[in-house]
Coordinates of C-alpha atoms in Angstrom, one line a residue:
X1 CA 192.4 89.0 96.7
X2 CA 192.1 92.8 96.5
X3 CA 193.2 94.4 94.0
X4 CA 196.6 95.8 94.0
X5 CA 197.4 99.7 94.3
X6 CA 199.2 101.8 92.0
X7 CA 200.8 104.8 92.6
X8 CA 199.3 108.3 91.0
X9 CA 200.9 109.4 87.9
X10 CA 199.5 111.5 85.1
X11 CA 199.2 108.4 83.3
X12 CA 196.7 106.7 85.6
X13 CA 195.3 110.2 86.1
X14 CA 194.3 110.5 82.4
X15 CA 192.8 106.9 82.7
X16 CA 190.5 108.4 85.7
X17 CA 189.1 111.0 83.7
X18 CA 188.4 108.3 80.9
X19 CA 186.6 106.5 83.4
X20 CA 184.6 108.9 85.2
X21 CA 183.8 110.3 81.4
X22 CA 182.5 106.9 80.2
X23 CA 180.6 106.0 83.2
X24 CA 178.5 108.9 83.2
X25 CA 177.7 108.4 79.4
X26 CA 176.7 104.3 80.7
X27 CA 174.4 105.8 83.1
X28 CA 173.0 108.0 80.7
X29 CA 172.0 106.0 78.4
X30 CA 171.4 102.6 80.5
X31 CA 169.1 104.7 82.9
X32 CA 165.6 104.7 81.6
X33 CA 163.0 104.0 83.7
X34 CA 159.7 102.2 82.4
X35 CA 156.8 104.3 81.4
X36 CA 157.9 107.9 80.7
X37 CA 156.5 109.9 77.7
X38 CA 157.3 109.5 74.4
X39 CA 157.3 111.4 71.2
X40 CA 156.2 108.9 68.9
X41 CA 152.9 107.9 67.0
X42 CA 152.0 104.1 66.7
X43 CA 149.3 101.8 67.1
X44 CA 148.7 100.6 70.4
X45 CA 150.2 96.7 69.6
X46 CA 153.5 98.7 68.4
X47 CA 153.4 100.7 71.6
X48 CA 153.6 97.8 73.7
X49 CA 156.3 96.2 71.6
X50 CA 158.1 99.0 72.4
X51 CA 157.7 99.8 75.7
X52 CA 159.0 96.2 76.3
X53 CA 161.8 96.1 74.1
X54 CA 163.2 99.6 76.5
X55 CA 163.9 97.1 79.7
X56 CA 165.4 94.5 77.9
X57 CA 167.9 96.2 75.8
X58 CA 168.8 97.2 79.3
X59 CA 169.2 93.8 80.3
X60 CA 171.3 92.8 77.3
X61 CA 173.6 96.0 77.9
X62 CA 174.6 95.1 81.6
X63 CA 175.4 91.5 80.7
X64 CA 177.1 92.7 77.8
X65 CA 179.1 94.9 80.2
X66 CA 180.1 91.8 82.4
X67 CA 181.1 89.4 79.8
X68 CA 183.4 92.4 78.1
X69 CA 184.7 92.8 81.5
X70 CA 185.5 89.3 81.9
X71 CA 187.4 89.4 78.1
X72 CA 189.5 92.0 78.8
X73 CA 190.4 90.8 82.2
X74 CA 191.4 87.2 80.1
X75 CA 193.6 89.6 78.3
X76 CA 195.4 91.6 80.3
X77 CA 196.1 94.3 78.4
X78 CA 194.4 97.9 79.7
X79 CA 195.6 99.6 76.2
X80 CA 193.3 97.1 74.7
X81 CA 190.5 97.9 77.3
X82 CA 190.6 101.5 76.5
X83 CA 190.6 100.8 72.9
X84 CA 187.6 98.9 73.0
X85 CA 186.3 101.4 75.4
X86 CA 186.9 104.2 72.5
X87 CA 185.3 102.2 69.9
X88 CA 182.3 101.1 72.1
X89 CA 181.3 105.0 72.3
X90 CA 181.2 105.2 68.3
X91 CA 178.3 103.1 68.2
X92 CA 176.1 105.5 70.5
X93 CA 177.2 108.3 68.6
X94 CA 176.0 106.8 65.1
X95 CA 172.7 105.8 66.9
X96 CA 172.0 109.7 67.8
X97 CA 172.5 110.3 64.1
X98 CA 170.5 107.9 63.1
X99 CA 167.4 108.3 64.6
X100 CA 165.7 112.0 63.3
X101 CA 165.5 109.6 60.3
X102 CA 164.0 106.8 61.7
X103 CA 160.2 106.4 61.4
X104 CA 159.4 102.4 62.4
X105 CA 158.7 101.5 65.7
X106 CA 161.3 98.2 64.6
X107 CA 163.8 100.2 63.5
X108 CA 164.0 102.4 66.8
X109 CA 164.0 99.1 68.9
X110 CA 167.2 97.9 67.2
X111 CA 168.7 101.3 67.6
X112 CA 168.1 101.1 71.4
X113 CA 169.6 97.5 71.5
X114 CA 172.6 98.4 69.1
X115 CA 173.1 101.6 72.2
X116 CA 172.4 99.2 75.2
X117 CA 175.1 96.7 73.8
X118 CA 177.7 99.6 72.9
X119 CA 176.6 101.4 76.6
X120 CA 177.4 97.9 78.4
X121 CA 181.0 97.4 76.7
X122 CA 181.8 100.6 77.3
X123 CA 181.1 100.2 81.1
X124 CA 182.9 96.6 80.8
X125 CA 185.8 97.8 79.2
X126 CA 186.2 101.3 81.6
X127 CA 185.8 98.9 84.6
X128 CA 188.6 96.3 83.3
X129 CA 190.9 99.3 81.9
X130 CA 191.0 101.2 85.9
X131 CA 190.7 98.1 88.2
X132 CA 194.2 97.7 90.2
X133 CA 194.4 102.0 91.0
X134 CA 192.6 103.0 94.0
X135 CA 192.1 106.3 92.7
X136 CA 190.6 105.7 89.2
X137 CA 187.9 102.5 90.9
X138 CA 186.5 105.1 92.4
X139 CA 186.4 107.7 89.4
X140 CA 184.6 105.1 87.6
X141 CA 182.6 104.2 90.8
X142 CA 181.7 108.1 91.1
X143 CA 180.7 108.2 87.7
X144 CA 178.6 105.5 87.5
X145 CA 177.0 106.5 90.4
X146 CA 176.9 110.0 90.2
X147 CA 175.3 109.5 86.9
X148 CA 172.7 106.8 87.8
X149 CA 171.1 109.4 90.9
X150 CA 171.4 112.6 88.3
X151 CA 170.6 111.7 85.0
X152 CA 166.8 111.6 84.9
X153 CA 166.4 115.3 85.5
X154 CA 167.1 115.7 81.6
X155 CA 164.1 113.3 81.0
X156 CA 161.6 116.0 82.4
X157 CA 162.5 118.1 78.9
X158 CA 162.5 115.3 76.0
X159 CA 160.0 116.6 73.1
X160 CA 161.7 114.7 69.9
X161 CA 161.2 111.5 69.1
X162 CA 163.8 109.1 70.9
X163 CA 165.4 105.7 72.0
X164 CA 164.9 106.4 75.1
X165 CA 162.9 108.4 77.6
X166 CA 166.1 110.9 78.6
X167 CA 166.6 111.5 75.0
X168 CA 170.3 111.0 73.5
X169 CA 173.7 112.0 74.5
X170 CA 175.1 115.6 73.9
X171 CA 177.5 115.8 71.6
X172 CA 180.0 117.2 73.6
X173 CA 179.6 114.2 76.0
X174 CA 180.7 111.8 73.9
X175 CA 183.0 113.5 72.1
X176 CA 184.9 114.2 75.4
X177 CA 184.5 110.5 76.3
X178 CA 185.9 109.2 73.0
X179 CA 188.9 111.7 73.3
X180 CA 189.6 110.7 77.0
X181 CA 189.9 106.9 76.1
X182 CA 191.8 107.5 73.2
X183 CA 194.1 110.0 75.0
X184 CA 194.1 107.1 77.8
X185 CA 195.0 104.1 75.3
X186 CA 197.7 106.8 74.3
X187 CA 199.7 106.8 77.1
X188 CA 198.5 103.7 78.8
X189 CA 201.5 101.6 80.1
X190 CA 201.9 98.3 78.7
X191 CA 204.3 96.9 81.8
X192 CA 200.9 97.6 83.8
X193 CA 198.4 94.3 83.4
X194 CA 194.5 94.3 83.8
X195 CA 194.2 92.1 87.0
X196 CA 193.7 88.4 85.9
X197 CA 190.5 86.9 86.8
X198 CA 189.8 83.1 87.9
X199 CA 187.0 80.8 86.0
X200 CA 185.1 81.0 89.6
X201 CA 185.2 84.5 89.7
X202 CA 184.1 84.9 86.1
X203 CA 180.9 82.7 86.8
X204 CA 180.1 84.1 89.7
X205 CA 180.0 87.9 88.3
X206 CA 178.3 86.6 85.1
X207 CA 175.8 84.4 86.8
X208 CA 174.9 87.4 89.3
X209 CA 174.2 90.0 86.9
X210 CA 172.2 87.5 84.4
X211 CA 170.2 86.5 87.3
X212 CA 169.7 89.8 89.0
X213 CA 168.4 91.2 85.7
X214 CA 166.5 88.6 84.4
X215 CA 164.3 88.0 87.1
X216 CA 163.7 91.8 87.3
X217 CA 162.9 91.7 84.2
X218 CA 160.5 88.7 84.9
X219 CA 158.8 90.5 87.8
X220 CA 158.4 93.8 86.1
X221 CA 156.1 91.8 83.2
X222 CA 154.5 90.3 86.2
X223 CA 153.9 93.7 87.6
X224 CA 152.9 95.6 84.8
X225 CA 150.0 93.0 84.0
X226 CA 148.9 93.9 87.7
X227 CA 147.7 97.7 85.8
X228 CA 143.9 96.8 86.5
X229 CA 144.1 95.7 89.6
X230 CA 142.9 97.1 92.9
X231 CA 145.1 99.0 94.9
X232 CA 145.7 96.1 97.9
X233 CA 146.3 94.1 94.7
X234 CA 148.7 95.8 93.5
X235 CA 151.0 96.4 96.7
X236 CA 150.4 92.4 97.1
X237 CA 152.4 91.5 93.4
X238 CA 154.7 94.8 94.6
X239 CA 155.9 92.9 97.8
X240 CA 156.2 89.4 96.3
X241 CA 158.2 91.0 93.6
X242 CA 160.8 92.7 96.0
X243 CA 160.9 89.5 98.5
X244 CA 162.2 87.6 95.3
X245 CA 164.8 90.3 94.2
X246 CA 165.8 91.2 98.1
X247 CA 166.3 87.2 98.6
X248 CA 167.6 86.7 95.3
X249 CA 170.3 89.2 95.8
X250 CA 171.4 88.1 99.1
X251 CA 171.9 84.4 97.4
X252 CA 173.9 85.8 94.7
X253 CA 176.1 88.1 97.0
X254 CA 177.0 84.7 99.0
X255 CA 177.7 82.8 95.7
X256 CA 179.9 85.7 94.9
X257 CA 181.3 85.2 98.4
X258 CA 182.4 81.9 98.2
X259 CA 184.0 82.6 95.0
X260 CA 185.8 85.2 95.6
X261 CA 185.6 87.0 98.4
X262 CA 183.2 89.0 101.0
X263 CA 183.6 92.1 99.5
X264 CA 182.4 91.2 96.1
X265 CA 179.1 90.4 97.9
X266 CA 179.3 93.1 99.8
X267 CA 179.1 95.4 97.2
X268 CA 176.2 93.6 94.8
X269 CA 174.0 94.3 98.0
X270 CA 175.3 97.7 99.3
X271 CA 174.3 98.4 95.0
X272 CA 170.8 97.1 95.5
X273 CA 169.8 98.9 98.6
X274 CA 171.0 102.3 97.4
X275 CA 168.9 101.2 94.0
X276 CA 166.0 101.0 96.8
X277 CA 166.5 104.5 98.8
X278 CA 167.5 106.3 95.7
X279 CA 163.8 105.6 93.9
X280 CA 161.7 108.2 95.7
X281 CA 164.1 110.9 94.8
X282 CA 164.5 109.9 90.9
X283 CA 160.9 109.8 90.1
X284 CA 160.3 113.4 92.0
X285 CA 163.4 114.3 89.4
X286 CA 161.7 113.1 86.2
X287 CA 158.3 115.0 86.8
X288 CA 157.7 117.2 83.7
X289 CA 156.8 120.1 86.1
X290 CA 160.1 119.9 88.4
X291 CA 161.6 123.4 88.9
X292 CA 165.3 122.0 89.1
X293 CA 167.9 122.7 86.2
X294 CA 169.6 119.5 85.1
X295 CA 173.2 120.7 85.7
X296 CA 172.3 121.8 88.7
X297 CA 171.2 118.2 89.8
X298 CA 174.2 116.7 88.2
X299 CA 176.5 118.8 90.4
X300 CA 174.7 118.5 93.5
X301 CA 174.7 114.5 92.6
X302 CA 179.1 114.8 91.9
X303 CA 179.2 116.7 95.0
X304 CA 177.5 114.6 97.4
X305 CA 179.0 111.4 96.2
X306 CA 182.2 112.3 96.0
X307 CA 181.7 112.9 100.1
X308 CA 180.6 110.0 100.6
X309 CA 183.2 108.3 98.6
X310 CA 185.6 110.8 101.2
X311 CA 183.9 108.7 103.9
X312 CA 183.9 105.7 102.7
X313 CA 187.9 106.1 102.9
X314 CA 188.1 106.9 106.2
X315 CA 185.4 104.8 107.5
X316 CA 184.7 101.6 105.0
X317 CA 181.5 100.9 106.1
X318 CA 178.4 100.7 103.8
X319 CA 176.3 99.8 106.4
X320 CA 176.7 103.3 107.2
X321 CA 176.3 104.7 104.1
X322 CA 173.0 102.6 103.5
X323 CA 172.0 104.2 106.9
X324 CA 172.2 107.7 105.4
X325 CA 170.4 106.7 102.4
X326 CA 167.6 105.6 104.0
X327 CA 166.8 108.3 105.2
X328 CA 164.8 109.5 101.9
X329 CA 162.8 106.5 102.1
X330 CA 162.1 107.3 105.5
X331 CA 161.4 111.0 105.4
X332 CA 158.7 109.7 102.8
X333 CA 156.7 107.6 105.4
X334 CA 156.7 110.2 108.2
X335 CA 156.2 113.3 105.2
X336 CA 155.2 112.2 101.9
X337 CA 154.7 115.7 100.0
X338 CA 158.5 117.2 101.5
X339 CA 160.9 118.0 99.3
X340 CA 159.2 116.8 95.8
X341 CA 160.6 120.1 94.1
X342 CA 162.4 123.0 94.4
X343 CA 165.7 123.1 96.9
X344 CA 164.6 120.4 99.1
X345 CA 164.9 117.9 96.2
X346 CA 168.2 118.9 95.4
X347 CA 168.9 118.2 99.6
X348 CA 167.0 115.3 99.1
X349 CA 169.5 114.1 95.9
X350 CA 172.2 115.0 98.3
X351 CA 171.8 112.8 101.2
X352 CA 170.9 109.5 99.1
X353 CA 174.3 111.0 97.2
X354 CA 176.6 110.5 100.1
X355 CA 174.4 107.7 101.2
X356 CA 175.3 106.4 98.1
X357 CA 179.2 107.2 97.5
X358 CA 179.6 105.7 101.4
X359 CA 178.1 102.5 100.9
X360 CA 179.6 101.6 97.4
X361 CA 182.7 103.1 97.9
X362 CA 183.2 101.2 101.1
X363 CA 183.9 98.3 100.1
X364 CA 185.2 97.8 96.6
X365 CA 186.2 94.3 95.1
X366 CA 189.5 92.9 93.6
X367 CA 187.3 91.4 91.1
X368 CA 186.9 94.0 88.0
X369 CA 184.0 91.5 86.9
X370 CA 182.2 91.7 90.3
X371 CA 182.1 96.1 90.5
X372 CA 181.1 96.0 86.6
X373 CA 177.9 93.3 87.8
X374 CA 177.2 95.4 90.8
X375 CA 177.6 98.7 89.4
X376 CA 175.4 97.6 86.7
X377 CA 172.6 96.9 89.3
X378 CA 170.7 100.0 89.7
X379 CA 170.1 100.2 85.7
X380 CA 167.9 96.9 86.3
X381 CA 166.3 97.9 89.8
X382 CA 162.4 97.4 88.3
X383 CA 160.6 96.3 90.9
X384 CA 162.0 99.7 93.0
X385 CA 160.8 101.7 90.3
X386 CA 157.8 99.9 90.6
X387 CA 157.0 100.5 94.1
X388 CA 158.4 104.1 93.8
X389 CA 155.3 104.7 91.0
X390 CA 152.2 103.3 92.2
X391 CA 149.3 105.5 91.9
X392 CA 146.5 106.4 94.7
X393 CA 143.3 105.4 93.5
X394 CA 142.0 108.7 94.8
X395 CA 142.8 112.0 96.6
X396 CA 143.0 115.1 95.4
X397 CA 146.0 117.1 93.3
X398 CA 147.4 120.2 93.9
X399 CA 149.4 122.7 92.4
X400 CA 151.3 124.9 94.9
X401 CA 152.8 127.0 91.9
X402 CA 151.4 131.0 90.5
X403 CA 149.1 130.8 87.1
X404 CA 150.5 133.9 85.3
X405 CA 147.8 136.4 84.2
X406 CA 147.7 136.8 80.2
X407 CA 147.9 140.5 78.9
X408 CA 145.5 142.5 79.0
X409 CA 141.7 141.9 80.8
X410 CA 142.3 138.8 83.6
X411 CA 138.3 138.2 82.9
X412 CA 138.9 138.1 79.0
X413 CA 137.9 134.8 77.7
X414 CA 141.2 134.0 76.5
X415 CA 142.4 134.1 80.0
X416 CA 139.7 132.1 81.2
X417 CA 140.4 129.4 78.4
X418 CA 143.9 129.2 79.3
X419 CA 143.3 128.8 82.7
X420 CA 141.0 125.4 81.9
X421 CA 143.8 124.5 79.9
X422 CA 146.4 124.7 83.1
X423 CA 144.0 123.0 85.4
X424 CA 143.2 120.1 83.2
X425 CA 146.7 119.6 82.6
X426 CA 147.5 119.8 86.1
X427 CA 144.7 117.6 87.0
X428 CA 147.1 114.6 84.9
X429 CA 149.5 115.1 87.4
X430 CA 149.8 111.4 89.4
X431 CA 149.2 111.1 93.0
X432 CA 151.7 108.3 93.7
X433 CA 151.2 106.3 97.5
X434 CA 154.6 108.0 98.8
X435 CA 154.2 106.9 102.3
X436 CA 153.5 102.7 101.7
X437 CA 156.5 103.5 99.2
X438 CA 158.5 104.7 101.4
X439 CA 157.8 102.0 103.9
X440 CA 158.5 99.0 101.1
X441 CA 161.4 100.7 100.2
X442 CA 162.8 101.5 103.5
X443 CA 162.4 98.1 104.3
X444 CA 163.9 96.8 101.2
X445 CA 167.0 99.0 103.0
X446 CA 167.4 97.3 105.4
X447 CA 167.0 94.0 104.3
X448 CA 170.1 95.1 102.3
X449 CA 171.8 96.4 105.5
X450 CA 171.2 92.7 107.0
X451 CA 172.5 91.0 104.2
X452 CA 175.8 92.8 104.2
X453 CA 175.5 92.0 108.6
X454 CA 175.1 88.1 107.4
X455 CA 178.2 88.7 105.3
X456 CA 180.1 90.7 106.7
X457 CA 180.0 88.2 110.2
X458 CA 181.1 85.2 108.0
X459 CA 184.6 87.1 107.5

């Protein structure tokens, strides 16, 4: 059954902001793509310890975020949900203190798990805490979202050393979050009850998300030991991968379905295929040589989905909004070099952004357990980022930007030495295959678009 409407008051208003506030900081720090460059000296065994310790402190967070959810929905109480959402964002800020001291490669994996855990009850308990007002579902639903498509712009800058490759969370973010849930368990009103969730509805959410991460998780592995391979190879273990998520998904949204209702499926897949059209633009936005300032990308990214959450009102259909977002993918195919900096990426951010907004918005669950599993999906979307990354064997890269002359003589040898210095560390730049990835992703699209059909025809 949906979940029932309230109507706006300052109360539920302040709870909004808390929401929106504490999504973004989920998305900041549960975003963090594999690979990325870090500022940290190990041996090569401790390296890949670490590297694989960043995907699944991920994977603990979201199902963290899910069983909270589930909790808190047991309880009732939304005072209680916002209190727990309050003390979840400590935990984060005690783990940005923490590590300038830190110097084991051990020591910063447990910091990153203790973040993922506190990131994913966080999102649990903002979920649980807004669930039953329109208005503030799709606060969270914009923040989580907004966030997810913005965020790895500040990655492009990160120089210290790090739990993750986006760095840590201002200061002022979470001290803004923390005061909004507090102000928001304040004032919260106790006559007002969390919606109650059934034991089928709880399984279903918690069995989605552990299996939709997990076997990401699993294919990613898979994936990475593909490195050596040839190129064919490669797109081989890439397309297996994302048959087994696409299907996987699909099953799950129907469990989900029969549990609870169609819209709860609905929305896991309408997740997973803008997690799929969304790829080509986030990895243009974490190149350490994109021209784009972070805040501007994070209001371009509010801005956009916030329109397509203005759709989704008028017209609830995320078959629609996966439509626009596809567009990215497909652009890719037919252009592969448009838009990778500059103004076109922010246009590029904007249309996956309504894209995005429409099809999540469209269709939103009663279940709080259900939007915290499928909002949770993009963190885990590997295998996207995996097809999104692969690298052209060959081809040549180039640099369409200005060298700038040094003072004085332009033949001096310290000009000529610097300019070596630019083209060998241009030459590191990676030529990724943006047109077959843009075909396996737009595909992946619209396998999601015919999973939400199937579903949507069993109503």
């Amino acid at each position: 059954m949906p979940a029932r409407t309230l109507p706006v008051t300052p109360r539920t208003a302040v709870s909004a902001l808390a929401g929106l506030l504490g999504a973004f900081l989920v998305a900041f720090v549960l975003t963090d793509p594999p690979g990325g460059r870090w500022a940290i000296e190990v041996s090569d065994r401790e390296l890949d310890r670490w590297l694989g310790a960043q995907p699944t402190g991920i994977v603990v967070g979201v199902v963290v975020a899910v069983a909270v959810c589930i909790a808190l929905q047991r309880s009732g109480s939304r005072r209680l949900a916002w209190v727990v959402a309050a003390a979840a964002t400590l935990p984060i800020g005690l783990v940005r203190m923490a590590v300038p001291e830190i110097t084991g490669v051990d020591a910063l994996i447990s910091l990153h798990i203790v973040k993922c855990v506190a990131a994913g009850a966080l999102l649990g308990a903002a979920v649980a805490a807004v669930w039953g007002h329109r208005g503030a579902q799709l606060a969270v639903v914009g923040g989580a979202v907004t966030g997810f498509l913005s965020v790895p712009a500040f990655g492009a800058a990160t120089s210290t050393q790090s739990t993750s490759t986006l760095g840590e969370p201002s200061w002022w973010l979470l001290a803004v979050t923390v005061a909004a849930a507090i102000a928001a368990a304040a004032v919260a009103d106790t006559g007002s009850r969390i919606p109650k969730i059934t034991a089928p509805e709880a399984g279903a959410a918690l069995l989605t998300i552990a299996a939709l991460a997990v076997i990401n998780r699993a294919q990613l592995a898979w994936i990475g030991q593909s490195g050596n391979e040839t190129r064919t190879r490669q797109w081989v273990i890439i397309a297996v991968a994302m048959v087994v998520i696409l299907v996987a998904t699909v099953v799950c949204a129907r469990f989900i379905a029969r549990r609870t209702e169609i819209a709860g499926g609905v929305i896991v897949v309408a997740a997973t295929g803008i997690a799929a059209a969304a790829m080509p633009v986030l990895v243009d936005l974490r190149s350490p040589f994109r021209d784009v300032p972070a805040w501007l990308t994070v209001t371009v990214a509010a801005v956009a989905v916030l329109a397509g959450m203005v759709l989704a009102l008028r017209l609830p259909n995320p078959m629609a909004g996966l439509g626009v977002a596809a567009l990215v993918p497909v652009v890719a195919v037919i252009w592969p070099d448009f838009g990778a900096d500059g103004p076109w990426l922010l246009v590029r951010l904007a249309v996956v952004g309504v894209g995005a907004g429409w099809a999540v918005a469209g269709t939103l669950p009663g279940s709080a357990a259900v939007a915290a599993a499928a909002l949770s999906i993009p963190f885990v979307s590997y295998v996207f980022h995996a097809a999104a990354t692969v690298i052209a064997p060959s081809g040549p890269v180039t640099y369409d930007g200005a060298f700038q002359p040094l003072s004085g003589s332009e033949m001096s040898l310290e000009y000529a030495s610097e300019l070596d210095k630019q083209f060998e560390r241009f030459a590191l730049i990676p030529h990724y295959d943006d047109r077959v990835a843009g075909i396996a992703l737009a595909l992946a699209v619209a396998f999601c678009a015919w999973g939400i059909h199937g579903l949507r025809a069993r109503r």
